[in-house]
GROMACS .gro file of C-alpha atoms in nm:
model
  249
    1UNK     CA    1  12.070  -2.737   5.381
    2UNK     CA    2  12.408  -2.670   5.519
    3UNK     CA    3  12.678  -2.630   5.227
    4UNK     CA    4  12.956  -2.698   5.438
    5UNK     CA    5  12.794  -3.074   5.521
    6UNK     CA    6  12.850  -3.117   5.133
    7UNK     CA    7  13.244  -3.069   5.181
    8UNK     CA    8  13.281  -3.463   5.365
    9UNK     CA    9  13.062  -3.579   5.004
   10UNK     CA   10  13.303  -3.420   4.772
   11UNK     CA   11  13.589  -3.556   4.966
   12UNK     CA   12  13.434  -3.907   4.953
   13UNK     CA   13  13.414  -3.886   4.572
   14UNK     CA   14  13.778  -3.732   4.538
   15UNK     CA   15  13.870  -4.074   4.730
   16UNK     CA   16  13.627  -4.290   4.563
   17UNK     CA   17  13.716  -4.218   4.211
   18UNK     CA   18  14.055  -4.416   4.227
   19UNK     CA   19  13.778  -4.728   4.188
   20UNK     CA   20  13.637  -4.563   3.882
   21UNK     CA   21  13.927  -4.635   3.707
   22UNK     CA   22  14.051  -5.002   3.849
   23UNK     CA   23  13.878  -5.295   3.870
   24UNK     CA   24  13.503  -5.292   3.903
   25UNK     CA   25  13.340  -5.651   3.918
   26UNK     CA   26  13.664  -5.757   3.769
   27UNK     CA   27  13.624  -5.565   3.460
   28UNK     CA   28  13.716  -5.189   3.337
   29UNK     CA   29  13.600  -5.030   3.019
   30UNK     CA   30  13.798  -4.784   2.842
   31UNK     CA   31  13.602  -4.567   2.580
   32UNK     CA   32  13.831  -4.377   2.347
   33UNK     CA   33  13.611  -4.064   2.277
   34UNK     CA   34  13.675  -3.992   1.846
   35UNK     CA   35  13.725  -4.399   1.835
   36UNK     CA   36  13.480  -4.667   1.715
   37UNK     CA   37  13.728  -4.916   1.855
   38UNK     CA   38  13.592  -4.922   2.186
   39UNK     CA   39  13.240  -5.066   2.290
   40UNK     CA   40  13.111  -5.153   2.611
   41UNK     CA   41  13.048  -5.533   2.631
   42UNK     CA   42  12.951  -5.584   2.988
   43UNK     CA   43  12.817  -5.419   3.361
   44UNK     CA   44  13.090  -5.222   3.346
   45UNK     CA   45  13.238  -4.855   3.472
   46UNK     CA   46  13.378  -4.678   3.166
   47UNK     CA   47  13.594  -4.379   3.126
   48UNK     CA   48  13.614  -4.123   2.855
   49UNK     CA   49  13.964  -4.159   2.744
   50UNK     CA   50  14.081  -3.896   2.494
   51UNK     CA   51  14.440  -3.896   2.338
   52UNK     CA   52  14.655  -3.593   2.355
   53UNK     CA   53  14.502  -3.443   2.043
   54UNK     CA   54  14.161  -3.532   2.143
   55UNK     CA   55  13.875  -3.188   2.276
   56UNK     CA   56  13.871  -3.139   2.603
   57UNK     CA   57  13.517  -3.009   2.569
   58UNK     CA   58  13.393  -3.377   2.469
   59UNK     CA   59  13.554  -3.474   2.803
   60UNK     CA   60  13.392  -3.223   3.039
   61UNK     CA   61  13.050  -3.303   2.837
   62UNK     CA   62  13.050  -3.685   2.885
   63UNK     CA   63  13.149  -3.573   3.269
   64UNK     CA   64  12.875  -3.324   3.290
   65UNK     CA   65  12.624  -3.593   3.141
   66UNK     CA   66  12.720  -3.846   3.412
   67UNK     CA   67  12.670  -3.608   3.714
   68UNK     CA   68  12.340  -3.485   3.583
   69UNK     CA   69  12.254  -3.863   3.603
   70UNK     CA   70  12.372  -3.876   3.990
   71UNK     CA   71  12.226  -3.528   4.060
   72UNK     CA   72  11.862  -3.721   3.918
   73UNK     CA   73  11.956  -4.030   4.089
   74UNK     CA   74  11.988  -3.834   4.410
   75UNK     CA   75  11.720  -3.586   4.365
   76UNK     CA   76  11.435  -3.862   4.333
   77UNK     CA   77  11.592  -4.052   4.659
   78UNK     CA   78  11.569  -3.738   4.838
   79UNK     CA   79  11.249  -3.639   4.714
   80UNK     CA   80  11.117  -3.970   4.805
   81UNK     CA   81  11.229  -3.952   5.162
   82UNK     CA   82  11.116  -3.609   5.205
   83UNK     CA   83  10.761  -3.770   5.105
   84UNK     CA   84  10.704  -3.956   5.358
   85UNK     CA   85  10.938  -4.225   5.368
   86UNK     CA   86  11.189  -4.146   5.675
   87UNK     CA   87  10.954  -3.961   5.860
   88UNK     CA   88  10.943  -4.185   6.133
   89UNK     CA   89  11.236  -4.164   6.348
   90UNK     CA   90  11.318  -4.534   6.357
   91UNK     CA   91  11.356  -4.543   5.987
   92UNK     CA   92  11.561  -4.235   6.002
   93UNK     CA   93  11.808  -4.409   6.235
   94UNK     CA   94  11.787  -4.669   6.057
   95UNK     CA   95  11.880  -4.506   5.767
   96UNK     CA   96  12.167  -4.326   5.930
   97UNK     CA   97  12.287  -4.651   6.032
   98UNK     CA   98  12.313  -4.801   5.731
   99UNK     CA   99  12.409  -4.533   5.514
  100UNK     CA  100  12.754  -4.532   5.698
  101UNK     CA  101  12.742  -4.914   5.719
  102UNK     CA  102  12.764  -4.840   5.343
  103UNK     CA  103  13.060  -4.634   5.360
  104UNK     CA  104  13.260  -4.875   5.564
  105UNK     CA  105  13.166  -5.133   5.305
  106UNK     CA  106  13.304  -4.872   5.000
  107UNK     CA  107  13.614  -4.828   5.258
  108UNK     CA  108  13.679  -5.174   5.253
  109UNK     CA  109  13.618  -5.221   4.882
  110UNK     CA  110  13.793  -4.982   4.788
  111UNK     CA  111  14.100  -5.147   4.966
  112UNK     CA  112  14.009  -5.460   4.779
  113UNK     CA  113  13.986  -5.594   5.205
  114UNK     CA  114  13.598  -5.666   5.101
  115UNK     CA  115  13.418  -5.734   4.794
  116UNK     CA  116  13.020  -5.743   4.936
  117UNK     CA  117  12.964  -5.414   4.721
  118UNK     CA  118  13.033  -5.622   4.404
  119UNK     CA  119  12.727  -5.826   4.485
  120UNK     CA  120  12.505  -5.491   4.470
  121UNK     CA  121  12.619  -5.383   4.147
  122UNK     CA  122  12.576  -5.736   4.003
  123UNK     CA  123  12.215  -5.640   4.152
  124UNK     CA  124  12.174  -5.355   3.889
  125UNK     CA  125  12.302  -5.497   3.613
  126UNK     CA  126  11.892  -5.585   3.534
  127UNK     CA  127  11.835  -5.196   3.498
  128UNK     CA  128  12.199  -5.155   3.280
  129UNK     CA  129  12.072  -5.444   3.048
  130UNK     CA  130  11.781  -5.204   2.898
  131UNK     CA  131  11.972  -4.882   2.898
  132UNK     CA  132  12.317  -5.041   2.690
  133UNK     CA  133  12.146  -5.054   2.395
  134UNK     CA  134  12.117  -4.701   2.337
  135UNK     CA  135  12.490  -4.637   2.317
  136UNK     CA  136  12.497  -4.789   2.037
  137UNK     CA  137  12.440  -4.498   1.797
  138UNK     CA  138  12.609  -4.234   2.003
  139UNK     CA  139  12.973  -4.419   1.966
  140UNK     CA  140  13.234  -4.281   1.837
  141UNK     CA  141  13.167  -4.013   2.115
  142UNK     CA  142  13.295  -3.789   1.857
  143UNK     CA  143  13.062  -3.496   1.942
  144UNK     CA  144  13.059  -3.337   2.270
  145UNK     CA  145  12.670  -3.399   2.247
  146UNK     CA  146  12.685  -3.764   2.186
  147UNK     CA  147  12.966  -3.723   2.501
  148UNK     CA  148  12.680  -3.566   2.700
  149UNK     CA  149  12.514  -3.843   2.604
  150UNK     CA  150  12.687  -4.087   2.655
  151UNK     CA  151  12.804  -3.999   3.043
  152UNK     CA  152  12.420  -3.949   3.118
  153UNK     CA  153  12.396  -4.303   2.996
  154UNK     CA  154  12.708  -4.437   3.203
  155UNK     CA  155  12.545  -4.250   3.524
  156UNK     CA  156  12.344  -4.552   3.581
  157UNK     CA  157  12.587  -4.813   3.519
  158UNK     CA  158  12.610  -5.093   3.835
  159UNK     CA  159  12.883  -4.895   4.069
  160UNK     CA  160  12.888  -4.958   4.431
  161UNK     CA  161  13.049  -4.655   4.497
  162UNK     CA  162  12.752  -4.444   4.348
  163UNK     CA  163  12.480  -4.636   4.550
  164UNK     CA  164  12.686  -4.581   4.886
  165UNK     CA  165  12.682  -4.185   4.790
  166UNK     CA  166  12.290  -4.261   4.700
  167UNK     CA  167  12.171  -4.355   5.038
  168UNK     CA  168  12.343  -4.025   5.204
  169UNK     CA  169  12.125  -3.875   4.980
  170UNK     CA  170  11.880  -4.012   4.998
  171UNK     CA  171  11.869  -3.940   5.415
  172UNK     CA  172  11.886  -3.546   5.276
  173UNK     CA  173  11.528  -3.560   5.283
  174UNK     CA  174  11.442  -3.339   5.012
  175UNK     CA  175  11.498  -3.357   4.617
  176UNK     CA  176  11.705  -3.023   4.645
  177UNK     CA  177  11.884  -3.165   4.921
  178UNK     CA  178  11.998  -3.516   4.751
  179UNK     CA  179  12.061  -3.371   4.428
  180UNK     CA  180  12.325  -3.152   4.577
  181UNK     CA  181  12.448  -3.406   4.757
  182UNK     CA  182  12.486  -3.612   4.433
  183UNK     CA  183  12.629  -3.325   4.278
  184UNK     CA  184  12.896  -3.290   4.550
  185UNK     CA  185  12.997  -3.647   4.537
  186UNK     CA  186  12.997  -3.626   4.126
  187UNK     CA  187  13.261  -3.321   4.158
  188UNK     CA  188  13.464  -3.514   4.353
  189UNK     CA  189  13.511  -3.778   4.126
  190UNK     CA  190  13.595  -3.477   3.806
  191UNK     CA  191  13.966  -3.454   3.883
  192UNK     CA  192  14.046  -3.771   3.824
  193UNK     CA  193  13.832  -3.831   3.573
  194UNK     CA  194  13.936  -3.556   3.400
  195UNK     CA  195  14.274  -3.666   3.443
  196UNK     CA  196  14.203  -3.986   3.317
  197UNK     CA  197  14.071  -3.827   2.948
  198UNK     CA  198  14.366  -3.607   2.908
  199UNK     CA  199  14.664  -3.814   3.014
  200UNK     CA  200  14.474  -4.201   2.933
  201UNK     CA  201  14.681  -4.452   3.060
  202UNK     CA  202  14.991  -4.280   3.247
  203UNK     CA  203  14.731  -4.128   3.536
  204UNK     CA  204  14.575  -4.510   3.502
  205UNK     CA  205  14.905  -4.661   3.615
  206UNK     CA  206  15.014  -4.445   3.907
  207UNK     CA  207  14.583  -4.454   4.027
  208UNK     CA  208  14.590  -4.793   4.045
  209UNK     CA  209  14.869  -4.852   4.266
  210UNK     CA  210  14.777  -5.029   4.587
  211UNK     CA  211  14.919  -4.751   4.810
  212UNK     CA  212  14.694  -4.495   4.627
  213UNK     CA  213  14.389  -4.765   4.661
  214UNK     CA  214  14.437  -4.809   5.018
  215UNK     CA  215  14.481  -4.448   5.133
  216UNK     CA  216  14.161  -4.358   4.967
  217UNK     CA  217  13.986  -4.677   5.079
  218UNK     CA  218  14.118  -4.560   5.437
  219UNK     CA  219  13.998  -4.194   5.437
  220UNK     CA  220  13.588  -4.339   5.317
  221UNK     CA  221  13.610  -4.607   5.592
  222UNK     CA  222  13.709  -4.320   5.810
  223UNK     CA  223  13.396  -4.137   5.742
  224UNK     CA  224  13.194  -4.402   5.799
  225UNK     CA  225  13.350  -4.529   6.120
  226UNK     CA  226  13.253  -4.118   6.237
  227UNK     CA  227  12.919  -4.152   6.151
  228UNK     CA  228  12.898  -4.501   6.311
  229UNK     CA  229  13.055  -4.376   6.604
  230UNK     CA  230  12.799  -4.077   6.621
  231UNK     CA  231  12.501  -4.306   6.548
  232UNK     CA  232  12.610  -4.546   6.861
  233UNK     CA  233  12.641  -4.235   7.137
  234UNK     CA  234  12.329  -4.061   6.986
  235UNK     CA  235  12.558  -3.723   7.087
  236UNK     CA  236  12.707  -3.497   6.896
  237UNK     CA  237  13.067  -3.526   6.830
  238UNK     CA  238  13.148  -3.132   6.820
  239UNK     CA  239  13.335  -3.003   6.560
  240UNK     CA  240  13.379  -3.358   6.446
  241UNK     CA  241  13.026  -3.333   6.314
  242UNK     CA  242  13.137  -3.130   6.041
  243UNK     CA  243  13.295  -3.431   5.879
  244UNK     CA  244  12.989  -3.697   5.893
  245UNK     CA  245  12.888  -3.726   5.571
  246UNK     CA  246  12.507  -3.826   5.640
  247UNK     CA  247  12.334  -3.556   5.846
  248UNK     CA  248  12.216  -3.669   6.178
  249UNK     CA  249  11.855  -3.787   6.230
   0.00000   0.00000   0.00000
């Protein structure tokens, strides 16, 4: 696969991630890695806080747990596809179709304009209901293996966000492919969520400013809007193409 069609993913995660740290189904979790205070209590998207004095390598391991979980995530939806699955070309544009549908949908949540997303990750909440009880003995994160841990756990929590970056992958057609496209999109969220562990709730306040919301909501709805626009000539856009983020069918 082309490594420059992975630059439009990271980008979409960079833009995504101011979701990852406001509201999410109405609720955000905060876990304070060294802390029993915190536990998760619901469907919800958490993020390794750590105070000022708290070990920077717990917060790149609960990071590097959680994008291990998308690179799976992604790897199995490409390797399914690559199977068999889109092999016929009407399924591939349908595919195409509705993977930037889903993009214009994050866009739009992102902006709080549009909610539908919510209603997906209220779908996998079934899934998060088995895997929650094995936090339980890894918290306090106070280990960067129990943070390791911990973020592969949080990798499948209900996000809306994650399942959007899925179905790209997912139209990779191959297990290498969607992994890497998983692991694109998972690096794009790290700044901020790195951000978030070292300076806790001062990054919080200025990330969930509307103005900050809506420019990133803007630049994903512009991606998808490209690919939708692509899709409905069945042309190639030129050096436009290089910023679709699902590869052509």
């Amino acid at each position: 696969m082309d490594v420059s069609s992975l630059l439009p993913l990271l980008l979409v995660g960079l833009a995504g991630s101011v979701h990852c740290i406001g509201m999410c189904g109405g609720i955000v979790g905060a876990l304070s890695i060294g802390s029993g205070a915190a536990r998760p209590t619901g469907p919800v998207i958490a993020i390794a806080v750590v105070r000022p004095q708290g070990n920077l390598l717990r917060v790149l391991a609960y990071n590097g747990g959680r994008i291990g979980s998308y690179m799976l995530a992604g790897g199995v939806a490409g390797g399914l596809a690559g199977a068999g699955m889109l092999r016929l070309a009407s399924l591939q544009v349908a595919g195409y179709w509705l993977a930037n549908l889903m993009l214009v949908a994050l866009g739009l949540y992102l902006m709080d304009a549009w909610r539908g997303l919510a209603r997906l990750e209220a779908a996998g909440n079934g899934l998060w209901r088995h895997l929650r009880p094995l936090l339980k003995p890894l918290l306090p994160m106070d280990t960067p293996l129990k943070a390791l841990a911990v973020g592969g756990l949080w990798g499948w929590v209900p996000c809306g966000m994650v399942y959007s970056a899925l179905l790209t992958a997912m139209m990779q057609g191959s297990a290498i492919g969607g992994a890497a496209a998983m692991a694109a999109f998972g690096l794009g969220t790290l700044p901020t969520l790195l951000g978030m562990g070292l300076l806790g709730a001062r990054l919080r306040q200025q990330l969930q400013r509307r103005p900050v919301r809506i420019a990133g909501g803007l630049l994903v709805l512009g991606f998808g809007l490209l690919g939708l626009l692509r899709a409905a000539n069945g042309v190639s856009l030129g050096w436009l193409d290089a910023l679709c983020v699902t590869p052509h069918p």
